[in-house]
PDB file of C-alpha atoms in Angstrom:
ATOM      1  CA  UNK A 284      15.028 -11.270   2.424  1.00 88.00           C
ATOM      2  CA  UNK A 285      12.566  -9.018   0.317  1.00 94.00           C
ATOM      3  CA  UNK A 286       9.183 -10.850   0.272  1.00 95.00           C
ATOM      4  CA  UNK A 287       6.228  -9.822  -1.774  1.00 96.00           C
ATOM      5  CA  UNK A 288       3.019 -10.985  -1.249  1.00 96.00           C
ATOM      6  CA  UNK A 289       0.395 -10.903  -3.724  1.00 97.00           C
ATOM      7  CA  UNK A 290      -3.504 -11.220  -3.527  1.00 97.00           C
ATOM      8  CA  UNK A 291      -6.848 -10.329  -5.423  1.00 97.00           C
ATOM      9  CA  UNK A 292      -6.548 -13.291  -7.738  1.00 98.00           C
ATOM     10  CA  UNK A 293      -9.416 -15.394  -8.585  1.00 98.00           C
ATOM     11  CA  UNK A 294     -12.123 -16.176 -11.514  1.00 98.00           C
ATOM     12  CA  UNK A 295     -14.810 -13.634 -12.697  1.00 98.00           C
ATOM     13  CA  UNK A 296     -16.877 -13.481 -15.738  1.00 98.00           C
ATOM     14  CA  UNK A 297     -16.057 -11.592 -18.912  1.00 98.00           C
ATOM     15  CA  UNK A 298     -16.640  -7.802 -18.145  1.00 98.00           C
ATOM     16  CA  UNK A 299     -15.974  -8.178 -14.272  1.00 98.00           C
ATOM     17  CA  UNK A 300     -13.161  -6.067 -12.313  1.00 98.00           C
ATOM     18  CA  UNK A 301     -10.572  -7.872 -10.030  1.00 98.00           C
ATOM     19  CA  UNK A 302      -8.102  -5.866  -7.912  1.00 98.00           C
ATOM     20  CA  UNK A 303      -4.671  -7.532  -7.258  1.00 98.00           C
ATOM     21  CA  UNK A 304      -2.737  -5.795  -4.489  1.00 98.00           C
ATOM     22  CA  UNK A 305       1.505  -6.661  -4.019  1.00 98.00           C
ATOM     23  CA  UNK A 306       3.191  -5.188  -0.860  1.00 96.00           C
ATOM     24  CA  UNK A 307       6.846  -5.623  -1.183  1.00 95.00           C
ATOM     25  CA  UNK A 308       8.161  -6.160   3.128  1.00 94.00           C
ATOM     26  CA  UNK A 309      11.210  -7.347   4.471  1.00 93.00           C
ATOM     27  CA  UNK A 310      14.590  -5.653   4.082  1.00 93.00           C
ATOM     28  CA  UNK A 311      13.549  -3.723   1.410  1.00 92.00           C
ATOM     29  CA  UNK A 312      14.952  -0.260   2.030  1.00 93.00           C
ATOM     30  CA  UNK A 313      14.067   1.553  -0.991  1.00 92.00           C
ATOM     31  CA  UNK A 314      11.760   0.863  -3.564  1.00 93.00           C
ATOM     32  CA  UNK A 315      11.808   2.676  -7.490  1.00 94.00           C
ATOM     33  CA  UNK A 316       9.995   1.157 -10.251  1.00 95.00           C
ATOM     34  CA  UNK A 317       7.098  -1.434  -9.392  1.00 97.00           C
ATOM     35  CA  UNK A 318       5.039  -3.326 -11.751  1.00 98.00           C
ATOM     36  CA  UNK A 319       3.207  -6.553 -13.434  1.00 98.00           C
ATOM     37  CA  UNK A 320       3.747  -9.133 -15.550  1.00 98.00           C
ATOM     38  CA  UNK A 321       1.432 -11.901 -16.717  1.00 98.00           C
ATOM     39  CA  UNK A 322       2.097 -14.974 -18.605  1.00 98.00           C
ATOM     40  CA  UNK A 323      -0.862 -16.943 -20.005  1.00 96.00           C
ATOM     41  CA  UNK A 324      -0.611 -20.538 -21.447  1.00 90.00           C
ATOM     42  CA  UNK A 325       1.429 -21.258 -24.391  1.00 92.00           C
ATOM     43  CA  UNK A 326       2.211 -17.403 -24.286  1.00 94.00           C
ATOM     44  CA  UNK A 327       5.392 -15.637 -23.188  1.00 95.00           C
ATOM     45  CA  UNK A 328       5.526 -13.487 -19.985  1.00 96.00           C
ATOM     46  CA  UNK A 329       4.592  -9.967 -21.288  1.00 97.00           C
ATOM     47  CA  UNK A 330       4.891  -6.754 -19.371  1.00 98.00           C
ATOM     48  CA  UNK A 331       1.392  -5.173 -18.314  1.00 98.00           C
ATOM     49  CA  UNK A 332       1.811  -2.084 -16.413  1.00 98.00           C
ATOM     50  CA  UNK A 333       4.944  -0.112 -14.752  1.00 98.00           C
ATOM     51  CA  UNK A 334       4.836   2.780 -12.144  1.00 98.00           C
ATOM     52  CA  UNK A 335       7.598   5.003 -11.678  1.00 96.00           C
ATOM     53  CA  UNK A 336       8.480   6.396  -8.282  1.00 90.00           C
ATOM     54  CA  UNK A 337       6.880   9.628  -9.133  1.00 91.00           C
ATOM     55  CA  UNK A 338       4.091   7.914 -10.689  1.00 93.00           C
ATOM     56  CA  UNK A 339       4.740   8.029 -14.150  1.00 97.00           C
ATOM     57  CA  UNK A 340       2.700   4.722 -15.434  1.00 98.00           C
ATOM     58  CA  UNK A 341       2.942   2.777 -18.657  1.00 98.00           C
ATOM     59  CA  UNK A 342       0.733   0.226 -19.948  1.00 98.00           C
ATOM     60  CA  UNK A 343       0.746  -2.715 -22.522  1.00 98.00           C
ATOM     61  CA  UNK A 344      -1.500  -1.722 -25.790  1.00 98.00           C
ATOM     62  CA  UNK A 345      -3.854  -4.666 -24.932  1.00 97.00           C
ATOM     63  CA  UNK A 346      -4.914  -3.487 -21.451  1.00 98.00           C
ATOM     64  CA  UNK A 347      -4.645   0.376 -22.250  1.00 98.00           C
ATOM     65  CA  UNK A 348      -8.601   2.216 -20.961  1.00 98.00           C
ATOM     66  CA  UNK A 349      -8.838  -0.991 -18.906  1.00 98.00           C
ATOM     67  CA  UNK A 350      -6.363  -1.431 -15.895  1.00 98.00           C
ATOM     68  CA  UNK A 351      -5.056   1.498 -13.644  1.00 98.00           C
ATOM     69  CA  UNK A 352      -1.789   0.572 -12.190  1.00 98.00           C
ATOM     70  CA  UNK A 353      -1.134   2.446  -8.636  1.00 97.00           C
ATOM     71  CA  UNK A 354       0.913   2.319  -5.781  1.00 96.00           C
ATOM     72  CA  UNK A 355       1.406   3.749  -2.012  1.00 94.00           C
ATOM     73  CA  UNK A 356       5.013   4.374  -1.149  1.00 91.00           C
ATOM     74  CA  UNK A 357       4.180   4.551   2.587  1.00 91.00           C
ATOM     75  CA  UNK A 358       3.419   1.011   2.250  1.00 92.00           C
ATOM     76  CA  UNK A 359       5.517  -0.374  -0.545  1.00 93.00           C
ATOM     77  CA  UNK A 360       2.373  -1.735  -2.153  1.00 96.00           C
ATOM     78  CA  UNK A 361       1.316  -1.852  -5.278  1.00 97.00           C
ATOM     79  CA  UNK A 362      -1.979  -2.338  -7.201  1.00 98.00           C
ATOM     80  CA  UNK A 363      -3.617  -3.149 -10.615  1.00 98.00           C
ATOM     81  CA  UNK A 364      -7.154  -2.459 -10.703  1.00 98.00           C
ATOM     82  CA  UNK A 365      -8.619  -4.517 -13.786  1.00 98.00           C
ATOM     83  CA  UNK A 366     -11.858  -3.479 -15.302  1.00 98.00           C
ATOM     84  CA  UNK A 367     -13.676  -4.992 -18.630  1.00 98.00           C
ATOM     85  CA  UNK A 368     -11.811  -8.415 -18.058  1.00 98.00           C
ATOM     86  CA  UNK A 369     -12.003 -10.396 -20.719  1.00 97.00           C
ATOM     87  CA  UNK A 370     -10.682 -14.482 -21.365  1.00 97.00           C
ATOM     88  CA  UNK A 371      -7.518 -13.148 -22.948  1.00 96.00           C
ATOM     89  CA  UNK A 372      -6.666 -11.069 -19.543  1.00 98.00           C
ATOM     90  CA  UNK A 373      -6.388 -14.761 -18.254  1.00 98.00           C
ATOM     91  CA  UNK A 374      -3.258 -15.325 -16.721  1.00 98.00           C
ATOM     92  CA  UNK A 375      -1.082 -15.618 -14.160  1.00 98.00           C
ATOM     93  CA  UNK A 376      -0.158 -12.588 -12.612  1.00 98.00           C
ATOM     94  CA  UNK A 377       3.310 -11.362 -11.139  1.00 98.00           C
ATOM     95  CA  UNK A 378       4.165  -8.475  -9.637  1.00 98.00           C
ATOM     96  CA  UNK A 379       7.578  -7.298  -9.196  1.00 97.00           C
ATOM     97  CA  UNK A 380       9.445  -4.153  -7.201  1.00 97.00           C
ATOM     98  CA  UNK A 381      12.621  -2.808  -7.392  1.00 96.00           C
ATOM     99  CA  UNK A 382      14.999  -1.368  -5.412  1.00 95.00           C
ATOM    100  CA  UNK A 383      17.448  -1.588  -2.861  1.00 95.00           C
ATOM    101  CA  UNK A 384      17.602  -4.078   0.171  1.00 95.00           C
ATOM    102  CA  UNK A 385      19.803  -4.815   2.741  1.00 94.00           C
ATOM    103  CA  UNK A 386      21.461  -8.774   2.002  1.00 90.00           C
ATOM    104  CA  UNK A 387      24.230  -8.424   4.745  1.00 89.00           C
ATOM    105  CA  UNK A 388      25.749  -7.125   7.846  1.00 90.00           C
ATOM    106  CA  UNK A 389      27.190  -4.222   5.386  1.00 91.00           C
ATOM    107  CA  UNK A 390      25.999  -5.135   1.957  1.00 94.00           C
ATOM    108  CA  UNK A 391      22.956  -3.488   0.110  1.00 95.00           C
ATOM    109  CA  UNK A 392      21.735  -5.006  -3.447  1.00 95.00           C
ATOM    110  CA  UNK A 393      19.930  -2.843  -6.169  1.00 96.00           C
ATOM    111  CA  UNK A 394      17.797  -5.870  -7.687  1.00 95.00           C
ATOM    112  CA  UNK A 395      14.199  -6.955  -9.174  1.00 96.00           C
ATOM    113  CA  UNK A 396      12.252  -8.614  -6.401  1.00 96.00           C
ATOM    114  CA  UNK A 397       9.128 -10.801  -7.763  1.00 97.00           C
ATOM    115  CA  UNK A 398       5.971 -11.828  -5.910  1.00 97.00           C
ATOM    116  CA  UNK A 399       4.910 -15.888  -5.974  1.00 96.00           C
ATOM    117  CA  UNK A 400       1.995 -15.042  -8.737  1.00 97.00           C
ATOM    118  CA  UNK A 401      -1.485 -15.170  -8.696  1.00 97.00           C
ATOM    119  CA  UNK A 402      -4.243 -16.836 -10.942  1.00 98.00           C
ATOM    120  CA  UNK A 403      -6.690 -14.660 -12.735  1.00 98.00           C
ATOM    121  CA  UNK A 404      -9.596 -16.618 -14.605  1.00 98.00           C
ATOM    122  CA  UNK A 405     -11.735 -14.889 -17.157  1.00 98.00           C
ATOM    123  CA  UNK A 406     -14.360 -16.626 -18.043  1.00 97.00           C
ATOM    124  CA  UNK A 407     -16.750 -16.277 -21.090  1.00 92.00           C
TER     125      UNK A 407
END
């Protein structure tokens, strides 16, 4: 199985910086687009930043001049660096990779593989 493993999670006061790091391990054999989600209460899961396999990024208006998405393909790990935080940035955080991995004795799947989340706290 593909496992990713998330950390960097935690509370911090309004205008503190968090780092979450997500290294994707396993039989992942390939990895092309990695990213984050968040989903905060009584909100829908929204997409916060994407990184291409070149590096191409993408963020979400509401974090734009704030987080820096990154990643190190050496390591299959990827990394949102959050600066300004404030309590709407509260969520929890998912980070997701994907790619190809091996599922069988002669079977490889192209699939979204999702980390287990972690809980960022903004407080004001």
């Amino acid at each position: 199985q593909v496992h990713l493993v998330e950390s960097g999670g935690g509370l911090v006061q309004a205008g503190g910086s968090l780092r979450l790091s997500c290294a994707a391990s396993g039989s992942i054999l390939s990895v092309n687009g990695m990213g984050w989600y968040r989903q905060a209460p009584r909100k829908q899961r929204e997409l916060v930043a994407i990184i291409s396999s070149d590096g191409s990024t993408n963020y979400a208006d509401a974090v734009k001049g704030r987080f820096t998405i990154s990643r190190d393909n050496a390591k299959n790990t990827v990394y949102l660096q959050m600066n300004g935080l404030n309590p709407e940035d509260t969520a929890a955080y998912y980070c997701y990779a994907r790619g190809w991995a091996k599922v069988g004795e002669n079977t490889q799947q192209l699939d979204t593989y999702w980390g287990q989340g972690t809980q960022v706290t903004v407080s004001s």
